[in-house]
Coordinates of C-alpha atoms and ligand atoms in Angstrom, one line a residue:
X791 CA 7.0 -12.9 -14.6
X792 CA 3.8 -14.5 -13.5
X793 CA 2.8 -15.6 -10.1
X794 CA -0.5 -17.2 -9.0
X795 CA -2.1 -17.0 -5.6
X796 CA -5.2 -18.3 -3.9
X797 CA -7.1 -15.8 -1.7
X798 CA -10.0 -17.5 0.0
X799 CA -12.0 -18.8 -3.1
X800 CA -10.3 -16.3 -5.5
X801 CA -7.4 -17.0 -7.8
X802 CA -5.3 -14.0 -8.5
X803 CA -2.7 -13.9 -11.1
X804 CA 0.0 -11.4 -10.8
X805 CA 2.0 -10.5 -14.1
X806 CA 4.9 -8.1 -14.1
X807 CA 7.0 -6.8 -17.1
X808 CA 8.3 -3.7 -18.8
X809 CA 5.6 -2.5 -21.4
X810 CA 3.1 -5.2 -20.8
X811 CA 0.1 -2.9 -20.5
X812 CA 0.4 -2.1 -24.2
X813 CA 0.0 -5.6 -25.4
X814 CA -2.6 -6.7 -23.0
X815 CA -6.3 -7.1 -22.4
X816 CA -7.5 -3.8 -23.5
X817 CA -7.9 -5.5 -26.8
X818 CA -10.9 -7.1 -25.2
X819 CA -14.0 -5.1 -26.0
X820 CA -15.7 -6.3 -22.8
X821 CA -13.3 -4.1 -20.6
X822 CA -14.2 -0.8 -19.2
X823 CA -11.2 1.3 -18.0
X824 CA -11.3 3.4 -14.9
X825 CA -8.1 5.6 -15.4
X826 CA -6.4 8.2 -13.4
X827 CA -6.9 11.6 -15.4
X828 CA -3.2 12.5 -14.7
X829 CA -2.1 9.2 -16.3
X830 CA -4.1 9.9 -19.5
X831 CA -2.3 13.2 -19.7
X832 CA 1.2 11.6 -18.9
X833 CA 0.9 8.6 -20.9
X834 CA -1.3 9.6 -23.9
X835 CA 0.4 7.0 -26.2
X836 CA -0.3 4.1 -24.0
X837 CA -4.0 4.8 -24.1
X838 CA -4.4 5.4 -27.9
X839 CA -5.3 1.9 -28.7
X840 CA -8.3 1.9 -26.3
X841 CA -11.7 2.9 -27.6
X842 CA -12.3 6.2 -25.7
X843 CA -15.9 5.3 -25.0
X844 CA -14.5 2.6 -22.8
X845 CA -12.4 5.0 -20.7
X846 CA -13.8 6.7 -17.6
X847 CA -11.3 9.3 -16.2
X848 CA -11.3 10.0 -12.6
X849 CA -9.1 12.6 -10.7
X850 CA -6.6 11.2 -8.4
X851 CA -6.6 11.8 -4.7
X852 CA -8.8 11.2 -1.8
X853 CA -11.6 13.2 -3.4
X854 CA -12.2 10.6 -5.9
X855 CA -12.8 7.9 -3.2
X856 CA -16.2 9.2 -2.7
X857 CA -19.9 8.4 -3.1
X858 CA -20.1 11.2 -5.7
X859 CA -17.4 9.6 -7.9
X860 CA -19.0 6.3 -7.1
X861 CA -22.4 7.4 -8.5
X862 CA -20.8 9.0 -11.5
X863 CA -19.0 5.9 -12.6
X864 CA -22.1 3.7 -11.8
X865 CA -24.3 6.0 -14.0
X866 CA -21.8 5.8 -16.8
X867 CA -21.7 2.0 -16.8
X868 CA -25.4 1.7 -16.7
X869 CA -25.7 4.1 -19.5
X870 CA -23.3 2.1 -21.6
X871 CA -25.2 -1.1 -20.8
X872 CA -22.1 -2.5 -19.0
X873 CA -23.0 -6.1 -18.3
X874 CA -22.3 -8.5 -15.5
X875 CA -20.0 -10.6 -17.5
X876 CA -17.8 -7.6 -18.6
X877 CA -14.7 -6.5 -16.8
X878 CA -13.5 -3.4 -15.0
X879 CA -9.9 -2.5 -15.2
X880 CA -8.4 0.3 -13.4
X881 CA -5.1 2.1 -14.3
X882 CA -3.9 4.2 -11.5
X883 CA -2.6 4.4 -8.0
X884 CA -4.3 3.4 -4.7
X885 CA -7.0 6.0 -4.8
X886 CA -8.3 5.1 -8.3
X887 CA -8.0 1.4 -7.2
X888 CA -9.9 1.8 -4.1
X889 CA -12.8 3.4 -6.0
X890 CA -12.7 0.9 -9.0
X891 CA -12.5 -2.1 -6.5
X892 CA -15.6 -0.9 -4.7
X893 CA -17.6 -0.2 -7.9
X894 CA -16.6 -3.7 -9.3
X895 CA -17.6 -5.4 -6.1
X896 CA -21.1 -3.8 -6.1
X897 CA -22.1 -3.1 -9.7
X898 CA -24.7 -5.8 -10.5
X899 CA -23.6 -7.5 -7.2
X900 CA -20.0 -7.9 -8.6
X901 CA -18.1 -7.9 -11.9
X902 CA -14.6 -9.1 -12.8
X903 CA -11.8 -6.7 -11.9
X904 CA -8.3 -6.3 -13.3
X905 CA -5.8 -4.0 -11.3
X906 CA -3.3 -2.2 -13.3
X907 CA -1.5 -0.3 -10.4
X908 CA 0.9 2.6 -11.6
X909 CA 2.4 3.9 -8.5
X910 CA 5.2 1.7 -6.8
X911 CA 3.1 1.9 -3.6
X912 CA 0.0 0.5 -5.3
X913 CA 2.1 -2.2 -7.0
X914 CA 3.5 -3.5 -3.7
X915 CA 0.5 -2.8 -1.5
X916 CA -2.9 -1.5 -2.4
X917 CA -3.5 -3.6 -5.4
X918 CA -3.0 -6.8 -3.4
X919 CA -5.2 -8.3 -0.8
X920 CA -8.6 -7.3 -2.1
X921 CA -9.4 -4.3 0.3
X922 CA -11.0 -1.2 -1.3
X923 CA -12.6 1.8 0.4
X924 CA -14.5 5.0 0.0
X925 CA -14.2 7.9 2.4
X926 CA -17.4 9.2 4.0
X927 CA -18.0 12.4 6.1
X928 CA -14.2 12.9 6.4
X929 CA -13.6 9.4 7.7
X930 CA -11.0 7.4 5.6
X931 CA -12.2 4.1 4.1
X932 CA -15.5 4.0 6.1
X933 CA -17.2 2.2 3.3
X934 CA -15.6 -0.8 1.6
X935 CA -15.6 -4.5 0.8
X936 CA -13.1 -7.2 0.0
X937 CA -12.9 -7.9 -3.7
X938 CA -9.7 -9.5 -5.3
X939 CA -8.8 -8.7 -8.8
X940 CA -8.6 -11.8 -11.0
X941 CA -5.4 -10.2 -12.5
X942 CA -2.9 -7.6 -11.3
X943 CA -0.8 -6.3 -14.3
X944 CA 2.3 -4.5 -13.1
X945 CA 3.9 -2.6 -15.9
X946 CA 7.2 -1.2 -14.8
X947 CA 7.4 1.2 -17.8
X948 CA 4.9 3.3 -15.8
X949 CA 7.5 3.8 -12.9
X950 CA 10.9 3.5 -14.4
X951 CA 13.5 5.8 -13.0
X952 CA 11.0 7.6 -10.7
X953 CA 13.2 8.1 -7.8
X954 CA 10.6 10.1 -5.8
X955 CA 7.9 7.5 -6.2
X956 CA 10.3 4.8 -4.9
X957 CA 11.2 7.0 -2.0
X958 CA 7.6 7.2 -1.0
X959 CA 7.0 3.5 -1.3
X960 CA 10.1 2.4 0.7
X961 CA 8.4 2.6 4.1
X962 CA 6.0 -0.3 3.0
X963 CA 8.8 -2.1 1.2
X964 CA 11.1 -1.9 4.0
X965 CA 8.3 -3.1 6.3
X966 CA 7.9 -6.2 4.2
X967 CA 11.5 -6.9 4.4
X968 CA 11.8 -6.4 8.1
X969 CA 8.8 -8.5 9.1
X970 CA 8.4 -11.1 6.2
X971 CA 11.3 -11.5 3.9
X972 CA 14.7 -10.1 4.5
X973 CA 15.8 -10.7 1.0
X974 CA 13.8 -7.6 0.3
X975 CA 16.1 -5.3 2.4
X976 CA 19.1 -7.4 1.2
X977 CA 18.2 -6.4 -2.5
X978 CA 17.8 -2.8 -1.5
X979 CA 21.1 -2.7 0.3
X980 CA 22.9 -4.4 -2.5
X981 CA 21.8 -1.6 -4.8
X982 CA 21.3 2.2 -4.5
X983 CA 19.1 4.9 -5.9
X984 CA 20.7 4.5 -9.3
X985 CA 21.4 0.8 -9.8
X986 CA 17.9 -0.3 -8.5
X987 CA 16.6 0.7 -12.0
X988 CA 19.1 -1.6 -13.8
X989 CA 18.9 -5.2 -15.0
X990 CA 15.3 -5.9 -13.9
X991 CA 16.3 -5.2 -10.2
X992 CA 13.2 -3.2 -9.8
X993 CA 11.0 -6.0 -11.1
X994 CA 12.5 -8.4 -8.8
X995 CA 12.0 -6.0 -5.9
X996 CA 8.4 -5.6 -6.6
X997 CA 7.8 -9.3 -7.1
X998 CA 9.4 -10.1 -3.8
X999 CA 7.0 -7.7 -2.2
X1000 CA 4.0 -9.0 -3.9
X1001 CA 5.0 -12.5 -2.6
X1002 CA 5.5 -11.3 0.9
X1003 CA 2.0 -9.4 0.9
X1004 CA 0.2 -12.1 -0.9
X1005 CA 1.6 -14.8 1.4
X1006 CA 0.0 -13.0 4.4
X1007 CA -3.4 -12.4 2.6
X1008 CA -3.7 -16.1 1.6
X1009 CA -3.4 -17.1 5.2
X1010 CA -5.9 -14.3 6.3
X1011 CA -8.2 -13.6 3.2
X1012 CA -10.7 -11.4 5.2
X1013 CA -8.4 -9.9 7.9
X1014 CA -10.3 -12.0 10.5
X1015 CA -7.5 -14.1 11.8
X1016 CA -5.0 -11.5 13.1
X1017 CA -2.5 -12.6 10.5
X1018 CA -2.7 -9.4 8.5
X1019 CA -1.8 -7.5 11.7
X1020 CA 1.9 -7.9 10.6
X1021 CA 1.2 -5.4 7.9
X1022 CA 0.6 -2.8 10.6
X1023 CA 4.2 -2.6 11.6
X1024 CA 5.2 1.1 11.8
X1025 CA 1.6 2.2 11.3
X1026 CA 0.4 2.7 14.9
X1027 CA 2.9 5.6 15.4
X1028 CA 3.1 6.4 11.7
X1029 CA -0.7 7.1 11.3
X1030 CA -0.5 9.3 14.4
X1031 CA 2.5 11.2 13.0
X1032 CA 0.7 11.7 9.7
X1033 CA -2.4 13.1 11.4
X1034 CA -0.3 15.5 13.8
X1035 CA 1.7 16.9 10.8
X1036 CA -1.8 17.5 9.1
X1037 CA -0.5 15.1 6.3
X1038 CA 2.6 17.4 5.7
X1039 CA 4.5 14.1 6.4
X1040 CA 3.4 11.7 3.7
X1041 CA 2.3 8.2 4.5
X1042 CA 5.4 6.5 3.3
X1043 CA 7.7 8.7 5.4
X1044 CA 5.4 8.5 8.4
X1045 CA 5.6 4.7 8.3
X1046 CA 9.3 4.9 8.1
X1047 CA 9.4 7.2 11.2
X1048 CA 6.8 4.9 12.8
X1049 CA 9.0 1.8 12.1
X1050 CA 12.0 3.5 13.8
X1051 CA 10.1 4.3 16.9
X1052 CA 8.4 0.9 17.1
X1053 CA 11.6 -0.9 16.4
X1054 CA 13.1 0.9 19.3
X1055 CA 10.2 0.0 21.5
X1056 CA 10.5 -3.7 20.6
X1057 CA 14.3 -3.6 21.3
X1058 CA 13.7 -2.0 24.6
X1059 CA 11.1 -4.5 25.7
X1060 CA 13.5 -7.5 24.7
X1061 CA 11.7 -8.8 21.7
X1062 CA 14.3 -7.9 19.1
X1063 CA 17.8 -9.0 19.4
X1064 CA 19.2 -7.2 16.4
X1065 CA 18.8 -3.6 15.5
X1066 CA 16.4 -3.0 12.8
X1067 CA 17.1 0.7 13.0
X1068 CA 20.5 0.1 11.4
X1069 CA 18.8 -1.6 8.3
X1070 CA 16.2 1.2 8.2
X1071 CA 18.8 4.0 8.3
X1072 CA 21.1 2.2 5.9
X1073 CA 18.4 2.0 3.3
X1074 CA 17.1 5.6 3.9
X1075 CA 20.7 6.8 3.3
X1076 CA 21.3 4.7 0.2
X1077 CA 18.1 5.8 -1.4
X1078 CA 18.8 9.4 -0.5
X1079 CA 15.7 10.0 1.6
X1080 CA 15.7 13.2 3.5
X1081 CA 13.8 12.0 6.5
X1082 CA 11.6 14.6 8.0
X1083 CA 12.4 15.3 11.7
X1084 CA 9.8 14.9 14.5
X1085 CA 10.4 16.4 17.9
X1086 CA 9.4 15.3 21.2
X1087 CA 6.3 17.7 21.1
X1088 CA 5.0 16.2 18.0
X1089 CA 5.3 12.7 19.4
X1090 CA 3.5 13.8 22.6
X1091 CA 0.7 15.3 20.4
X1092 CA 0.4 11.9 18.6
X1093 CA -0.4 10.0 21.8
X1094 CA -4.1 11.1 21.6
X1095 CA -4.4 9.4 18.1
X1096 CA -2.7 6.3 19.5
X1097 CA -5.2 6.1 22.2
X1098 CA -8.0 5.9 19.5
X1099 CA -6.2 3.3 17.4
X1100 CA -8.5 0.6 16.0
X1101 CA -6.1 -2.2 17.1
X1102 CA -7.0 -1.4 20.8
X1103 CA -9.3 -3.6 22.6
X1104 CA -10.1 -3.3 26.4
X1105 CA -7.0 -1.1 26.8
X1106 CA -4.7 -3.6 25.1
X1107 CA -3.0 -2.8 21.8
X1108 CA -2.1 -5.9 19.6
X1109 CA 0.9 -5.1 17.4
X1110 CA 3.6 -6.9 15.4
X1111 CA 7.2 -6.6 16.4
X1112 CA 10.4 -7.6 14.5
X1113 CA 12.3 -10.4 16.2
X1114 CA 15.0 -11.2 13.5
X1115 CA 15.6 -9.9 10.0
X1116 CA 12.5 -10.9 8.0
X1117 CA 10.6 -12.3 11.0
X1118 CA 8.1 -11.1 13.5
X1119 CA 5.7 -11.9 16.1
X1120 CA 2.4 -10.3 17.2
X1121 CA 2.4 -9.0 20.9
X1122 CA -0.3 -7.7 23.2
X1123 CA 0.8 -4.5 25.1
X1124 CA -1.2 -2.3 27.5
X1125 CA -1.8 1.0 25.7
X1126 CA -0.4 3.0 28.6
X1127 CA 2.8 0.9 28.5
X1128 CA 3.2 1.4 24.8
X1129 CA 2.8 5.2 25.3
X1130 CA 5.5 5.1 28.1
X1131 CA 7.8 3.2 25.9
X1132 CA 7.0 5.4 22.8
X1133 CA 8.2 8.5 25.1
X1134 CA 11.4 6.8 26.1
X1135 CA 12.0 5.9 22.5
X1136 CA 11.3 9.4 21.4
X1137 CA 13.8 10.7 24.0
X1138 CA 16.5 8.6 22.4
X1139 CA 15.5 9.2 18.7
X1140 CA 13.9 12.5 18.4
X1141 CA 15.5 15.9 18.1
Ligands
LIG1261 N1 -7.0 -1.0 -0.5 C1 -5.8 -1.2 0.1 O1 -5.4 -2.2 0.6 C2 -4.9 0.0 0.3 C3 -3.7 -0.1 0.9 C4 -2.8 0.9 1.1 C5 -3.2 2.2 0.6 N2 -4.5 2.4 0.0 C6 -5.0 3.6 -0.4 O2 -4.2 4.1 -1.5 C7 -4.3 5.5 -1.6 C8 -3.0 6.1 -2.0 O3 -2.5 5.6 -3.2 P1 -1.2 6.0 -3.9 O4 -0.1 6.2 -3.0 O5 -1.0 5.0 -4.9 O6 -1.6 7.5 -4.5 P2 -2.6 8.1 -5.6 O7 -3.3 7.0 -6.2 O8 -3.2 9.2 -4.9 O9 -1.5 8.5 -6.7 C9 -0.5 9.5 -6.3 C10 -0.1 10.4 -7.5 O10 0.6 9.7 -8.4 C11 0.2 10.0 -9.7 N3 0.5 8.8 -10.6 C12 0.0 7.6 -10.5 N4 0.6 6.7 -11.3 C13 1.7 7.5 -11.8 C14 2.7 7.3 -12.8 N5 3.0 6.1 -13.1 N6 3.7 8.3 -13.1 C15 3.4 9.5 -12.5 N7 2.4 9.8 -11.6 C16 1.6 8.8 -11.3 C17 -1.4 10.2 -9.6 O11 -1.9 10.9 -10.7 C18 -1.4 10.9 -8.3 O12 -1.3 12.3 -8.4 C19 -4.8 6.0 -0.4 O13 -6.2 6.3 -0.6 C20 -4.9 4.8 0.5 O14 -6.0 4.7 1.5 C21 -5.3 1.3 -0.1

């Protein structure tokens, strides 16, 4: 499947298919690959055709999103006389993608980028929309730019049957379904943890998510118009839960928990006529997600992180709320009112 999008002045082609990495652009000698070292170990066969001198292996994880790694790769590119009209292709999840995106946007003032995301999360989220980021002094994504890849190549053979990886990505996927396109959640609900891998269902699921996210990015290429704010649903509370749990609760699950609380707040304030929690809980049940529990104390501890949320301006928090399946609106709410509502939601939903 091929789809094309226009983000600002950039054209982005998204190609999906099973096994497409093997017959793609690595035949082009002008491509330099930044690859997750885990993937090189896991998928040795897939990389055999690529000239080893064109591959730069990086460790996955937050530590690779650093100036140290950035310097290493830049040094390597320079030593190999990598030119401005060459292309950088990354193969990996969001961490490798964030590093490679920043490199491609700064090396010789910018070179072409091809994204080959290999985690479901990176296929439906981080490879899309052009944001990249390096961590600095313990602060996540403090350094970064906007740089869209010319192509996003989604090869589902990297993910097939990986139930755990799907569970981790479901937070962002269900978010797209609740806020932008209900057919995403309908597709999830008409399948289950086994059948989603049959008959190109997973490819369809990914493409619906690509469309949902890209439609938002097309309207707000540089996140200056408030339209991308919809992508923050579940993240105000979710990020705080992640922080309080010291990352014991992973991002995907924290977003799912955050969406439950934020849906309850939206319902209590009268913005939402249906009950998004029913959809969230049906999906987590069908996909056998063992949701971590959070108690009232954890939610209370998360308040201090919410007070520092970057979406707050003059004591007002601007957040998206679901209004009907697949639709949302953006509201302004005083931070102390949000906290009050969060406590009430916590009393109803937390153990
Ligand atoms: N730029 C953006 O718009 C954006 C958006 C969301 C998240 N992010 C960033 O993305 C990062 C998280 O990315 P992620 O969740 O993709 O994690 P990740 O890149 O750390 O990868 C997670 C693990 O999956 C492994 N892996 C990758 N592909 C695999 C495969 N096909 N089979 C088996 N294992 C595989 C990796 O080796 C790694 O151990 C964070 O740093 C976050 O800040 C960026």
